[in-house]
Structure formats: C-alpha cells, structure tokens
Coordinates of C-alpha atoms in Angstrom, one line a residue:
Chain A
M1 CA -20.1 -36.7 -8.2
K2 CA -24.1 -36.5 -8.3
Y3 CA -25.0 -32.9 -6.5
S4 CA -28.7 -32.1 -6.6
I5 CA -29.6 -28.6 -5.4
I6 CA -33.8 -28.1 -4.6
G7 CA -34.7 -24.3 -5.2
N8 CA -33.5 -21.9 -7.8
G9 CA -33.1 -19.0 -5.4
I10 CA -30.3 -17.1 -5.0
A11 CA -28.6 -19.5 -2.6
G12 CA -29.1 -22.8 -4.9
V13 CA -27.7 -20.9 -8.2
C14 CA -24.8 -19.4 -6.0
A15 CA -23.9 -22.9 -4.8
A16 CA -24.5 -24.4 -8.4
E17 CA -22.2 -21.8 -9.4
T18 CA -19.5 -22.8 -7.0
I19 CA -20.0 -26.4 -7.4
R20 CA -19.4 -26.1 -11.0
Q21 CA -16.1 -23.8 -10.1
L22 CA -14.8 -26.5 -8.2
D23 CA -15.7 -29.5 -9.6
R24 CA -15.6 -29.5 -13.7
A25 CA -16.9 -33.0 -14.0
A26 CA -19.9 -33.0 -11.2
E27 CA -23.1 -33.8 -12.8
I28 CA -25.4 -30.9 -11.2
T29 CA -29.2 -30.9 -11.0
L30 CA -31.0 -28.3 -9.8
I31 CA -34.8 -28.8 -9.1
G32 CA -36.8 -25.5 -9.0
D33 CA -40.3 -24.7 -8.7
E34 CA -40.5 -21.7 -10.8
T35 CA -40.0 -21.9 -14.5
F36 CA -38.5 -18.0 -14.7
P37 CA -34.8 -17.7 -15.2
P38 CA -32.8 -17.0 -12.2
Y39 CA -34.1 -13.6 -11.1
S40 CA -33.9 -10.7 -8.2
R41 CA -36.3 -11.5 -5.8
P42 CA -36.0 -8.3 -4.0
M43 CA -36.7 -6.4 -7.0
I44 CA -40.3 -7.6 -8.0
S45 CA -41.5 -4.5 -6.2
H46 CA -39.9 -2.3 -8.6
V47 CA -42.0 -4.4 -11.2
L48 CA -45.1 -3.2 -9.1
D49 CA -44.4 0.4 -8.8
G50 CA -43.8 0.5 -12.8
S51 CA -40.4 1.3 -12.9
L52 CA -38.8 -2.1 -14.2
S53 CA -40.4 -4.4 -16.6
S54 CA -40.2 -8.2 -15.2
E55 CA -37.6 -8.7 -18.2
K56 CA -35.3 -6.9 -16.3
L57 CA -35.6 -9.1 -13.0
P58 CA -33.1 -11.4 -14.2
I59 CA -29.8 -12.0 -12.7
R60 CA -28.3 -14.5 -14.6
S61 CA -28.0 -15.0 -18.1
S62 CA -30.7 -16.8 -20.1
R63 CA -28.0 -19.6 -21.1
F64 CA -26.8 -19.9 -17.4
Y65 CA -27.9 -23.8 -17.0
D66 CA -26.5 -24.3 -20.5
D67 CA -23.0 -22.5 -19.7
L68 CA -22.9 -24.3 -16.2
K69 CA -23.9 -27.7 -17.7
I70 CA -26.7 -28.0 -15.1
I71 CA -29.4 -30.2 -15.7
P72 CA -32.6 -28.1 -15.1
V73 CA -35.8 -29.4 -13.5
L74 CA -38.2 -26.4 -13.5
G75 CA -41.7 -26.1 -12.9
S76 CA -41.8 -29.2 -10.2
R77 CA -41.2 -29.2 -6.4
V78 CA -39.5 -31.9 -4.4
S79 CA -42.3 -34.0 -2.3
A80 CA -40.1 -36.6 -0.5
I81 CA -36.4 -37.0 0.3
D82 CA -35.3 -40.5 1.1
V83 CA -31.9 -40.0 3.2
D84 CA -31.1 -43.3 3.3
R85 CA -31.4 -44.3 -0.7
R86 CA -30.2 -40.8 -1.2
V87 CA -33.3 -40.3 -3.6
L88 CA -35.4 -37.5 -4.4
T89 CA -38.9 -37.6 -5.3
T90 CA -40.5 -34.5 -6.9
T91 CA -44.7 -34.1 -7.0
D92 CA -44.8 -35.3 -10.8
R93 CA -43.4 -39.0 -9.0
K94 CA -40.1 -39.0 -10.9
E95 CA -37.1 -39.9 -8.4
T96 CA -33.8 -38.5 -8.7
T97 CA -30.9 -40.0 -7.3
Y98 CA -27.8 -37.8 -5.6
D99 CA -24.5 -38.4 -4.0
K100 CA -24.9 -34.5 -2.3
L101 CA -27.8 -32.8 -1.8
L102 CA -28.3 -29.0 -0.8
I103 CA -31.9 -28.0 0.4
A104 CA -32.2 -24.3 -0.5
T105 CA -36.1 -24.1 -1.0
G106 CA -36.4 -20.5 0.9
A107 CA -39.5 -19.6 2.5
D108 CA -42.9 -18.8 1.6
A109 CA -45.2 -15.9 2.6
R110 CA -46.7 -16.4 6.0
P111 CA -50.6 -16.7 5.3
V112 CA -52.7 -14.6 7.2
V113 CA -55.0 -16.2 9.6
A114 CA -58.8 -14.1 9.2
K115 CA -61.8 -15.3 7.6
G116 CA -62.5 -15.1 4.4
V117 CA -59.0 -15.4 2.7
D118 CA -59.8 -17.5 0.0
L119 CA -61.7 -14.7 -1.8
K120 CA -60.5 -13.3 -4.9
N121 CA -57.9 -10.2 -4.8
I122 CA -55.7 -11.5 -1.8
F123 CA -52.4 -11.2 -2.6
Y124 CA -49.3 -12.4 -1.3
M125 CA -46.1 -10.6 -2.7
R126 CA -42.9 -13.1 -3.0
T127 CA -42.7 -14.2 -6.4
E128 CA -42.6 -12.8 -10.0
A129 CA -45.8 -14.7 -10.2
H130 CA -47.5 -13.0 -7.5
I131 CA -46.3 -9.7 -8.9
R132 CA -47.9 -10.7 -12.0
S133 CA -51.2 -11.4 -10.8
I134 CA -51.3 -8.3 -8.8
I135 CA -50.4 -6.0 -11.8
E136 CA -53.5 -7.9 -13.9
C137 CA -55.7 -7.0 -10.5
L138 CA -54.8 -3.5 -10.8
P139 CA -57.1 -2.2 -13.4
T140 CA -60.0 -3.2 -11.7
A141 CA -58.9 -1.8 -7.9
E142 CA -59.2 1.7 -6.6
T143 CA -58.5 1.3 -3.4
A144 CA -55.8 -1.2 -1.8
L145 CA -55.2 -2.7 1.7
V146 CA -51.9 -3.8 2.5
L147 CA -51.2 -6.0 5.7
G148 CA -47.7 -5.6 7.5
G149 CA -45.7 -2.6 8.4
G150 CA -42.5 -4.8 7.2
L151 CA -40.3 -4.4 4.8
V152 CA -42.8 -6.2 2.0
G153 CA -45.8 -4.1 3.5
F154 CA -43.7 -0.7 2.7
K155 CA -42.8 -2.0 -0.7
A156 CA -46.2 -2.9 -1.5
A157 CA -48.0 0.3 -0.3
H158 CA -45.4 2.1 -2.2
G159 CA -45.9 0.4 -5.8
L160 CA -50.0 0.8 -5.2
L161 CA -49.4 4.2 -4.3
K162 CA -47.4 4.7 -7.3
R163 CA -50.0 3.1 -9.6
G164 CA -52.8 5.5 -8.1
L165 CA -54.4 3.4 -5.8
K166 CA -55.8 4.8 -2.5
V167 CA -53.8 3.0 0.1
T168 CA -54.4 2.0 3.6
M169 CA -51.6 0.1 5.7
L170 CA -52.8 -1.9 8.4
I171 CA -49.9 -2.6 11.3
T172 CA -50.3 -4.8 14.0
S173 CA -47.6 -3.0 16.4
G174 CA -47.7 0.3 17.0
Y175 CA -45.5 1.6 14.3
P176 CA -43.9 0.6 11.3
L177 CA -40.6 -1.9 10.7
S178 CA -41.4 -2.6 14.3
M179 CA -38.9 -6.1 13.7
Q180 CA -36.2 -3.4 12.5
V181 CA -36.3 -0.4 14.3
D182 CA -36.9 1.2 17.5
E183 CA -39.7 3.4 18.3
T184 CA -38.1 6.7 17.8
A185 CA -37.1 5.6 14.0
G186 CA -40.6 4.0 13.8
Q187 CA -42.4 7.4 14.5
M188 CA -39.9 9.4 11.9
I189 CA -41.0 6.6 9.3
L190 CA -44.3 6.7 10.4
A191 CA -44.3 10.7 9.4
E192 CA -42.8 10.1 6.3
L193 CA -45.2 7.5 5.2
L194 CA -48.3 10.0 6.4
K195 CA -46.7 12.9 4.3
S196 CA -46.6 10.4 0.7
G197 CA -50.2 10.6 1.0
L198 CA -50.6 7.0 2.8
T199 CA -53.2 6.0 5.1
V200 CA -51.6 4.0 8.0
R201 CA -53.5 2.2 10.7
V202 CA -51.3 1.2 13.3
G203 CA -52.3 -1.1 16.3
T204 CA -55.0 -2.9 14.3
S205 CA -55.1 -6.5 12.6
V206 CA -58.1 -8.1 10.4
M207 CA -60.5 -10.3 11.5
A208 CA -62.3 -11.3 8.4
F209 CA -62.9 -10.4 4.8
E210 CA -66.0 -10.1 3.1
G211 CA -67.3 -9.9 -0.3
K212 CA -69.0 -12.1 -3.1
G213 CA -66.3 -14.0 -4.6
K214 CA -64.0 -10.9 -4.5
V215 CA -63.1 -9.1 -1.8
K216 CA -64.9 -5.9 -1.0
R217 CA -64.2 -5.4 2.7
A218 CA -62.2 -6.0 5.7
R219 CA -63.4 -6.3 9.3
L220 CA -60.7 -4.9 11.5
S221 CA -59.8 -5.8 15.2
D222 CA -61.3 -2.5 16.4
D223 CA -64.7 -3.8 14.9
S224 CA -64.8 -0.8 12.1
T225 CA -64.9 -2.1 8.4
L226 CA -62.6 -0.8 5.1
S227 CA -63.4 -1.0 1.6
C228 CA -61.0 -2.4 -0.6
D229 CA -60.9 -3.8 -3.9
M230 CA -57.8 -5.7 -3.1
V231 CA -55.3 -7.0 -0.4
I232 CA -51.5 -7.6 -0.5
V233 CA -50.6 -9.4 2.6
G234 CA -46.9 -8.9 4.3
K235 CA -46.9 -10.6 7.3
G236 CA -43.3 -12.2 7.3
V237 CA -42.0 -15.8 5.6
S238 CA -41.7 -19.0 6.8
P239 CA -39.2 -21.9 5.6
S240 CA -40.7 -24.1 3.0
L241 CA -39.7 -27.5 4.5
A242 CA -43.1 -29.4 4.3
F243 CA -41.3 -32.4 2.6
V244 CA -38.2 -32.3 4.9
P245 CA -38.3 -35.8 6.5
K246 CA -38.4 -34.4 10.1
E247 CA -37.2 -37.9 11.9
K248 CA -34.1 -37.9 10.0
I249 CA -33.1 -34.0 9.1
K250 CA -33.5 -32.2 12.7
I251 CA -35.7 -29.0 12.3
D252 CA -36.2 -26.3 14.8
H253 CA -38.1 -23.2 12.8
G254 CA -35.7 -24.0 9.9
I255 CA -33.5 -26.9 8.9
L256 CA -30.8 -27.0 11.6
V257 CA -27.1 -26.8 9.7
D258 CA -23.8 -26.5 11.4
H259 CA -20.7 -24.2 10.7
H260 CA -20.1 -25.9 7.1
L261 CA -23.9 -25.5 6.2
Q262 CA -24.4 -29.5 6.7
T263 CA -27.7 -30.6 8.1
T264 CA -27.5 -33.1 10.6
I265 CA -27.5 -36.4 8.3
P266 CA -24.0 -36.1 6.2
D267 CA -23.9 -34.8 2.8
V268 CA -27.0 -33.4 3.1
F269 CA -27.0 -29.2 3.1
A270 CA -29.0 -26.3 3.5
A271 CA -28.6 -22.9 2.6
G272 CA -31.0 -19.6 2.2
D273 CA -34.0 -18.8 4.3
V274 CA -34.9 -22.4 4.7
A275 CA -31.7 -22.8 6.8
E276 CA -31.2 -22.2 10.5
A277 CA -27.4 -21.0 11.1
V278 CA -26.4 -19.0 14.2
D279 CA -26.5 -15.4 14.5
I280 CA -23.2 -13.5 15.0
T281 CA -24.7 -10.7 17.0
R282 CA -27.4 -12.7 18.8
K283 CA -25.2 -15.6 19.8
R284 CA -27.9 -18.4 19.1
R285 CA -29.7 -19.9 16.3
W286 CA -31.4 -17.6 13.9
I287 CA -32.8 -17.3 10.4
N288 CA -32.1 -14.2 9.1
A289 CA -34.3 -14.3 5.7
I290 CA -32.1 -11.7 3.8
W291 CA -30.7 -11.7 0.4
P292 CA -27.3 -11.2 1.0
E293 CA -27.2 -13.9 3.9
A294 CA -28.7 -16.7 1.2
A295 CA -26.0 -15.6 -1.5
A296 CA -23.2 -16.0 1.2
Q297 CA -24.6 -19.3 2.9
G298 CA -25.2 -20.8 -1.0
C299 CA -21.2 -20.1 -1.7
V300 CA -20.3 -21.7 1.5
A301 CA -22.7 -24.7 1.2
G302 CA -21.5 -25.2 -2.5
A303 CA -17.9 -25.2 -1.7
N304 CA -18.1 -27.6 1.3
M305 CA -20.3 -30.1 -1.1
A306 CA -17.6 -29.7 -3.7
G307 CA -15.1 -31.1 -1.0
R308 CA -13.4 -27.9 0.3
H309 CA -14.0 -27.2 4.1
V310 CA -15.3 -23.5 4.2
V311 CA -16.6 -22.2 7.4
Y312 CA -19.7 -19.9 7.5
P313 CA -19.6 -17.7 10.6
G314 CA -23.3 -16.7 10.9
S315 CA -25.3 -14.6 9.7
V316 CA -26.1 -10.7 10.9
S317 CA -29.6 -9.3 10.3
R318 CA -29.4 -5.9 8.1
N319 CA -31.7 -4.1 5.9
V320 CA -31.3 -1.0 4.0
M321 CA -34.8 0.9 2.4
R322 CA -35.5 4.4 1.2
V323 CA -38.9 5.3 2.6
M324 CA -39.5 8.5 0.7
A325 CA -36.8 11.0 1.9
L326 CA -35.6 8.6 4.3
D327 CA -32.9 6.0 3.8
V328 CA -33.1 3.5 6.6
M329 CA -30.3 1.2 7.6
T330 CA -30.3 -1.4 10.0
L331 CA -27.7 -3.6 11.4
G332 CA -27.7 -6.7 13.6
L333 CA -29.2 -6.2 17.1
V334 CA -30.8 -2.7 17.2
N335 CA -33.2 -3.4 19.9
P336 CA -31.3 -5.2 22.4
P337 CA -32.7 -7.4 25.4
D338 CA -33.4 -5.3 28.5
D339 CA -30.4 -7.2 29.8
F340 CA -27.2 -6.1 31.5
G341 CA -23.8 -5.5 29.2
Y342 CA -25.4 -3.5 26.6
K343 CA -24.3 0.3 25.8
V344 CA -26.5 2.1 23.7
M345 CA -26.0 5.3 22.1
A346 CA -28.4 7.4 20.1
H347 CA -28.7 10.7 18.6
A348 CA -32.1 12.0 16.6
D349 CA -32.1 14.9 14.5
R350 CA -35.8 15.3 13.4
R351 CA -35.3 18.6 12.0
R352 CA -32.8 17.2 9.6
G353 CA -34.4 13.9 9.5
R354 CA -31.4 12.4 10.8
Y355 CA -31.0 9.4 13.4
R356 CA -28.1 7.1 14.6
K357 CA -28.2 4.2 16.8
L358 CA -25.4 2.2 18.3
V359 CA -25.5 -1.2 20.4
F360 CA -22.3 -2.1 21.9
R361 CA -21.4 -4.9 23.9
D362 CA -18.2 -5.5 25.6
N363 CA -16.8 -3.0 23.7
V364 CA -18.0 -4.7 20.1
L365 CA -20.5 -3.2 18.0
V366 CA -23.6 -5.6 17.7
G367 CA -26.2 -3.1 16.3
A368 CA -26.9 -0.2 14.3
M369 CA -29.5 2.2 12.7
L370 CA -29.0 4.8 10.8
I371 CA -31.7 7.3 9.2
N372 CA -30.0 9.1 6.5
D373 CA -26.3 9.4 6.0
I374 CA -25.8 5.7 5.6
D375 CA -22.7 6.1 3.0
Q376 CA -20.3 4.6 5.6
G377 CA -22.8 1.9 6.9
G378 CA -21.0 -1.1 5.4
I379 CA -18.3 -0.3 7.5
L380 CA -20.3 -0.7 11.2
L381 CA -21.5 -3.9 9.4
S382 CA -17.8 -5.3 8.8
L383 CA -17.0 -4.1 12.4
I384 CA -20.6 -6.2 13.7
Q385 CA -19.5 -8.7 11.3
N386 CA -16.0 -9.6 12.2
E387 CA -17.0 -8.9 16.0
I388 CA -14.0 -6.2 16.2
P389 CA -13.0 -4.8 19.8
L390 CA -13.2 -1.2 19.3
K391 CA -9.3 0.7 20.0
I392 CA -11.4 4.2 19.4
P393 CA -13.4 5.9 21.6
D394 CA -17.3 4.6 20.7
R395 CA -18.2 8.6 20.3
V396 CA -16.1 8.5 17.1
L397 CA -18.7 5.8 15.5
M398 CA -21.8 8.3 16.5
D399 CA -20.2 11.5 14.5
P400 CA -22.1 11.7 10.6
S401 CA -18.4 12.4 9.5
F402 CA -17.3 9.1 10.7
N403 CA -15.4 7.5 8.0
F404 CA -12.7 4.4 7.4
G405 CA -9.4 6.7 8.4
K406 CA -10.8 7.0 11.9
L407 CA -10.1 3.0 12.5
I408 CA -6.4 3.5 11.4
A409 CA -4.2 4.7 14.2
Chain B
M1 CA -0.3 -3.8 -14.4
K2 CA -0.2 -0.6 -12.7
E3 CA -2.8 0.6 -10.1
V4 CA -3.8 3.5 -7.7
I5 CA -1.8 2.9 -4.8
V6 CA -2.6 4.9 -1.4
Q7 CA 0.0 6.0 1.1
P8 CA -2.3 7.5 3.7
E9 CA 0.4 8.7 5.9
K10 CA 1.7 10.7 3.1
C11 CA -1.8 12.7 2.7
V12 CA -2.2 16.3 3.9
G13 CA -5.9 16.4 3.3
C14 CA -5.8 19.2 0.3
M15 CA -8.3 17.4 -1.6
Q16 CA -7.4 18.1 -4.6
C17 CA -7.7 14.6 -6.1
M18 CA -11.5 15.1 -4.8
V19 CA -11.6 18.0 -7.1
A20 CA -9.8 16.2 -10.0
C21 CA -11.7 12.9 -9.8
A22 CA -14.9 15.1 -10.3
T23 CA -13.6 16.9 -13.5
A24 CA -12.3 13.7 -14.8
H25 CA -16.0 12.4 -14.6
S26 CA -17.7 15.4 -15.9
Q27 CA -18.8 15.6 -19.6
T28 CA -16.7 19.0 -20.6
K29 CA -13.5 17.3 -18.3
Q30 CA -12.5 21.0 -17.7
L31 CA -12.9 22.2 -13.9
Y32 CA -14.3 25.7 -14.9
T33 CA -17.1 24.1 -17.1
A34 CA -17.7 21.5 -15.1
I35 CA -18.7 23.3 -12.0
L36 CA -21.7 24.7 -14.4
E37 CA -22.9 21.0 -15.6
T38 CA -25.7 19.4 -14.6
P39 CA -25.7 17.3 -12.8
L40 CA -22.9 18.5 -11.1
P41 CA -20.0 16.2 -11.3
K42 CA -18.8 14.6 -7.9
P43 CA -15.9 12.8 -7.0
R44 CA -15.4 9.0 -6.7
I45 CA -12.3 9.5 -4.1
H46 CA -13.3 10.7 -0.7
V47 CA -10.7 12.6 1.6
G48 CA -12.2 12.0 5.2
A49 CA -11.0 13.2 8.4
G50 CA -8.2 10.4 10.0
V51 CA -8.0 9.8 14.0
F52 CA -6.3 13.1 14.1
N53 CA -8.4 15.0 11.6
E54 CA -5.6 14.1 9.1
G55 CA -6.5 13.8 5.4
F56 CA -7.2 10.0 4.7
P57 CA -7.8 9.3 0.8
N58 CA -10.6 6.6 0.7
R59 CA -11.5 4.9 -2.5
C60 CA -12.8 1.8 -4.0
R61 CA -10.1 -1.1 -3.5
H62 CA -12.0 -3.3 -6.1
C63 CA -11.8 -6.2 -4.1
D64 CA -11.6 -9.6 -4.9
P65 CA -14.1 -11.4 -4.0
A66 CA -16.1 -8.1 -4.0
P67 CA -18.9 -7.8 -1.2
C68 CA -20.7 -5.1 -3.1
M69 CA -20.7 -7.3 -6.0
Q70 CA -22.0 -10.2 -3.8
A71 CA -24.5 -8.1 -2.4
C72 CA -25.7 -6.2 -5.6
L73 CA -29.8 -7.3 -6.0
G74 CA -29.8 -6.2 -9.3
G75 CA -26.6 -8.0 -10.8
A76 CA -25.5 -4.3 -11.7
I77 CA -22.1 -4.6 -10.5
F78 CA -19.8 -6.5 -12.6
R79 CA -16.0 -7.0 -12.7
D80 CA -13.7 -5.9 -16.0
T81 CA -11.8 -9.2 -16.4
A82 CA -9.0 -7.6 -18.1
T83 CA -8.3 -4.9 -15.8
G84 CA -10.0 -6.1 -12.4
T85 CA -12.1 -3.1 -12.0
V86 CA -15.1 -3.2 -10.4
L87 CA -17.8 -1.5 -12.0
I88 CA -21.2 -0.3 -11.8
D89 CA -23.7 -0.5 -14.8
P90 CA -25.7 2.7 -13.9
D91 CA -28.7 1.5 -16.2
R92 CA -29.0 -1.6 -14.3
C93 CA -28.8 0.1 -10.8
I94 CA -31.9 0.5 -8.7
N95 CA -30.3 2.5 -6.0
C96 CA -31.3 0.3 -3.3
A97 CA -28.2 1.0 -1.2
S98 CA -27.3 -2.6 -0.8
C99 CA -23.7 -2.3 -2.0
A100 CA -23.4 0.8 0.5
M101 CA -24.3 -1.5 3.3
A102 CA -22.0 -4.4 2.0
C103 CA -18.7 -2.1 1.3
P104 CA -16.4 -2.3 4.4
Y105 CA -14.7 0.7 3.2
G106 CA -17.5 2.8 3.0
V107 CA -16.6 4.6 -0.8
I108 CA -19.9 4.0 -2.6
R109 CA -22.1 7.1 -2.7
F110 CA -25.4 7.7 -4.3
H111 CA -26.2 10.7 -6.7
E112 CA -27.0 11.6 -10.3
D113 CA -24.2 11.3 -12.6
C114 CA -23.5 12.4 -16.2
V115 CA -23.0 8.6 -17.6
A116 CA -26.3 7.7 -15.7
P117 CA -29.9 8.1 -17.3
P118 CA -30.9 11.5 -16.7
G119 CA -32.2 12.2 -13.4
K120 CA -31.8 8.6 -12.2
V121 CA -30.0 8.5 -8.8
V122 CA -27.5 5.6 -8.9
A123 CA -24.6 4.0 -6.9
V124 CA -21.3 5.9 -8.1
K125 CA -17.6 4.9 -6.9
C126 CA -14.1 4.7 -8.8
D127 CA -13.5 3.4 -11.9
N128 CA -10.1 3.3 -11.9
C129 CA -10.5 6.1 -14.4
D130 CA -10.8 3.3 -16.9
Q131 CA -11.5 5.9 -19.8
R132 CA -8.7 7.8 -18.7
Q133 CA -6.2 4.5 -19.1
S134 CA -7.8 3.1 -22.3
Q135 CA -6.1 6.6 -23.5
G136 CA -2.6 6.2 -21.8
V137 CA -3.2 8.8 -19.1
V138 CA -2.5 8.4 -15.7
P139 CA -5.5 8.3 -13.1
A140 CA -6.8 11.7 -12.2
C141 CA -6.5 11.6 -8.5
V142 CA -2.8 10.5 -9.1
E143 CA -1.7 13.2 -11.5
V144 CA -2.5 15.8 -9.4
C145 CA -1.4 14.6 -5.8
K146 CA 1.5 16.4 -4.9
T147 CA 2.6 14.6 -1.9
G148 CA 2.9 11.0 -3.3
A149 CA 0.0 9.7 -1.1
L150 CA -1.5 8.6 -4.7
I151 CA 0.8 6.8 -7.0
F152 CA 0.5 4.7 -10.0
D153 CA 2.6 1.5 -9.7
E154 CA 2.9 -1.8 -10.0
M155 CA 1.7 -3.4 -6.4
T156 CA 5.0 -5.5 -6.6
D157 CA 7.7 -2.5 -6.8
A158 CA 5.7 -0.7 -4.6
M159 CA 5.5 -3.5 -1.8
K160 CA 9.0 -4.0 -2.5
E161 CA 9.8 -0.4 -1.8
K162 CA 7.8 -0.1 1.5
T163 CA 9.7 -3.5 2.7
N164 CA 13.0 -1.8 1.9
A165 CA 12.0 1.5 3.6
V166 CA 11.0 -0.8 6.5
A167 CA 14.4 -2.7 6.4
R168 CA 16.3 0.6 6.2
S169 CA 14.6 2.0 9.1
V170 CA 15.8 -0.8 11.8
S171 CA 19.5 -1.4 10.3
S172 CA 22.1 0.1 12.0
G173 CA 23.4 3.4 10.4
A174 CA 19.7 3.6 9.2
E175 CA 18.4 6.9 7.0
T176 CA 16.6 8.8 9.9
Y177 CA 13.9 10.0 7.7
P178 CA 12.7 7.2 5.1
V179 CA 9.5 9.6 4.9
S180 CA 10.0 13.0 4.5
P181 CA 9.8 14.9 8.1
V182 CA 7.5 17.3 6.7
F183 CA 4.7 14.6 7.1
A184 CA 5.6 13.7 10.5
L185 CA 5.5 17.6 11.5
F186 CA 2.1 17.9 9.8
K187 CA 0.7 15.1 11.8
A188 CA 2.2 16.3 15.0
S189 CA 0.7 19.9 14.2
K190 CA -2.7 18.3 13.8
K191 CA -2.6 16.4 16.7
A192 CA -1.6 19.7 18.9
Q193 CA -4.5 21.4 17.1
L194 CA -6.9 18.5 18.6
A195 CA -5.2 18.5 22.1
V196 CA -6.0 22.4 22.0
Q197 CA -9.5 21.9 20.8

C-alpha cells in the first residue's frame, strides 16, 4: 500500500507514525514544505524571546524519517492532485502516485490588508523560518508594532519586549483575546499587559505602512501615525488548500471531512488546521486550528488510512497561556450565542486576579474559562469533550477547590 | 509488576501521603531538613475534598495512551518503557500548561523543583517513586498510608480481591463488613458535618 502525506507538521507526523504502527510494509511518502526536522510550532515564540535555541524545537529525533522508513520529500510543495489517477504533482513538476492520501498542509498566516505590505521588516510569525528572519531584524530595530490581540500577537509582543524593544500592540477589537475570552477577562488581561510595559491600542487597525524600502511608519484607522522599525502580523490563519481540486474535493473554509476524517473523495483524508470537522460544543462544522487537535486528527486519520475504523469525535476549541502573572485557560464555548438554553456562571475576584466562568447547555458543560487556578482545567475539558451530564450541583464546579473526587459520589 | 493502587473509600484525608511524597522528592529526604530547603519540596499526590468533604487521594494514573504526553508541546513528557511510568523531563518542559489542560484527573502542578534547573518553573507530577523503587523501596505515599487507601500490589491480585469482596457481600451468609465499619462511620460523620453546615 502506498501512502502519501502532504505536510510534515504535527498532523502529518502523527499520521505517519500511526500508519507505520499498523502497517509495517507500507510505503509512506511525506511531502513537506519545510526542510527543518519535525518541530513544535507553538514553541517558536520561545526562540523569539530568547529562552530557547532553535535546536531545541524538534519534537522527533533527527533519525525520525529513517527509523520509520518514511520517504521524505522536503522543500517542495504540492501544486496539484489528480484524484482520478491518484497522482500528486509537486511544484518542481515531479509526479508521485498514491493509494491513500492525507492532506495535512495546515494553515498559513492570514495576510494583513493594508497599503505598503510589501515593505521590508513586516513579518508573520508562523514558522521556524519566520522566527529566523525576525531575529535577524532585531539588531536594527528599536520600536515594533504588533498587529492582532490574539495568541500570536501576545507571544510576539512578549518576545519583542523581552528583547528590549518598545512594543505597541494594535488590537482591532475592544480588548485582547476577543476570540477566546469575554470582556471581563479581556479587561483583566489588558491591565496585565499594560503593567508589563507594553503599549496597547484597542479598537484600532492599520490602514497603510510607509517607508522607503523598509517600514518606518504605520498609518492607523484613527488617522494617526505610529513610527516603527518592524511589524509582526498576528491576524489569524487560513487553511492552505490552494492546490486542492475544488471541483472534486468539497471545501467550505477548510476541507470537509467525515467522522473518519475522510474527504468527499474515498481514500483521500485530511487532518489538522486544513481540515474542517465538527466542533463538539458548537454542534456544527468548525476548524479549531490548534496543536492538540491536529495531533489527535493525525492519529485518527492515520489509523483509518491503515484500515482501522476509528471515529474522530469532533474538536473542542481550547487554549492555555500565561500572560505575565495571569494563567489563562479557555475551553469550548466561552461566549455562548445570545440564545435560550445556556446557563452561564461567572465569578471574578479582581483583587486576587481570579476569574472563573462556566457555560452549561442542558446540564452538560460546554465551555469554561479560568484565569489562575488552572490546575484542574483538564477535568473540565474532559467533561466538555465527553459531553457528560452533570450529576452534582453545578456550583461545585465553580469552587476553586473542585477536584476529581467531587465527581465520584 | 506491583503498582500503587488507590482505594479512595478508605481515605480519611490525613494527608500524610502528601508530606511523605514531598519529603521523598526533596534533596535531603528527611522531613526536618526538607522543610528548610529552597525550593520547598511539594507533593505529587493531592488529597482533595470529595463529595462529602471526605479525603480523595489523587495521583497520576500513568494512562496509556497518556493525554498529557500527546498534548505536550515540547516533547517533555515520555513513558519509561520498562515500568510504564509517565515522566516529565524538567529540562525540556516549557511550563506551557498544555498538560494540565489535557489531564482528565487534574494531577499536574507547576512549581520549582530540586531536580529542575534552578529558578525554573516546571510541570510536576507523580513519578511512581522510580528512585525509591530502583532501590527496592515501596513508594513513599504507600509506605505512610495507615488506612490501606494506598497499597502497593499486583493489579490482578487487587482486582481479584475486590471481585471477591463484592461476591462475598452479595452471597448468603455474607460477612457483614468487607471493609472496616470505621470507614462507614467516618463517611457518615462527614455527611453529618456537611448537613449541619
């Protein structure tokens, strides 16, 4: 059996490992754009802030491909898939045939829409290569502008601050992490950011970048200008699927997959940030472009490709981050739609920097947000993922002393 | 292979396992000196309050597959193939808390530790007292448990004993108390305390 996997991110790597476990004789080809050994994408920010060298990024040994007898085709992108002939074409016009295919190309940083984006020293922060070019630029920069108040924006701002730059963070919405948290938490996080020496401007976006060759200024939506020597854009990601034959493989925002992670074409699977599966809490199709789901999907897709019937239960959006003195964990549906049927419990203790919010639907936990006291968050996630109806009073989950023992009556 | 088996119905919440665990993971291994150490040694077993505020000893189950291991961003969590113990490499850990988000039992904590690089906060959890076991000593929490809530046994034997206890309790002429009546009394008093409050 000939397996081809496009993408050597965590989904592709997990799929390859699973296939090898189940099918010793399989011929596995892994086509990857990046030549760096399989590494931890979420950790690149630690290279930016100087706490980690890039040699520490790989999460598999340098012998990974040899050990698993995988044929690596690195540094090349797939340009076309012929699903009828089962042939892949790469940008260097080489053709590869396959019996089963996994598309795990992930997502690319969403480009910023503004004039002058072609100027030098405007960066994205998605790959190890991006980080390398950002670090190369650091000695020439004193002030930096970070676009986006999401996770990438956070990590970029934190890293640049640690490198001694003056950093301004520009957030289009009214408070940071607006996609993950509610306003109460957003304001707590904003206060924490300001305390750290960061300049934050909310409700503002960039209209244009100016400078001679290199970026020197940004013109903002409120008509003011801001001088900056470099810019990092963190405006989210979008699935990399330009090469996917859309008339054959059905696409919404991402590649549509069924509960075995198979696309609308038999023997073609998709996993990771490029795949659009079902969100357990939202009860609809959704892409949760996060590392743990990509890893889980890679394993499930690999097992199904190798002939086992493994069901992917759906994804749950989640994130955990440490913002200076605040530990922030968000799980599932934190901001439920203004709809009937949701019960929200929230308690903020600003003095101690604590906030706890739980969202229930029909006695099932569907969302949670914790600021500090995050140790027990995994139990809440497990309740959400498995849609377990609560048998104990819901207020017990609100108590900071909540622990696994409370669930065993 | 023997392992630590938890029988929560026998826990009285004395927390001696926590003290013993912290001591066993200290530099000096003696309580009187351990409390003077920097960083202060901390337990890897956590006695929480159960439904009726009775004790609930919570420790790492060393799951297989382990959700924390799959979620670890830095590849710091690994399994010792010889013993099945899930371990965290403090040098690789980046303190991202992804493991805490993945652990369905809530047994991972984050703090400085004497085996971690000085000043670095890392994820810490039960290591099955691998150091003690390699010297032929039972895990510290088991050693100090006075009630049998924590035992060190072959899983098959413990399962068999539990099955037999259940069988006896439903048989005619059954022993009335497969578990010492003290535990039932203890639970009843905890329930009463809660009701009074």
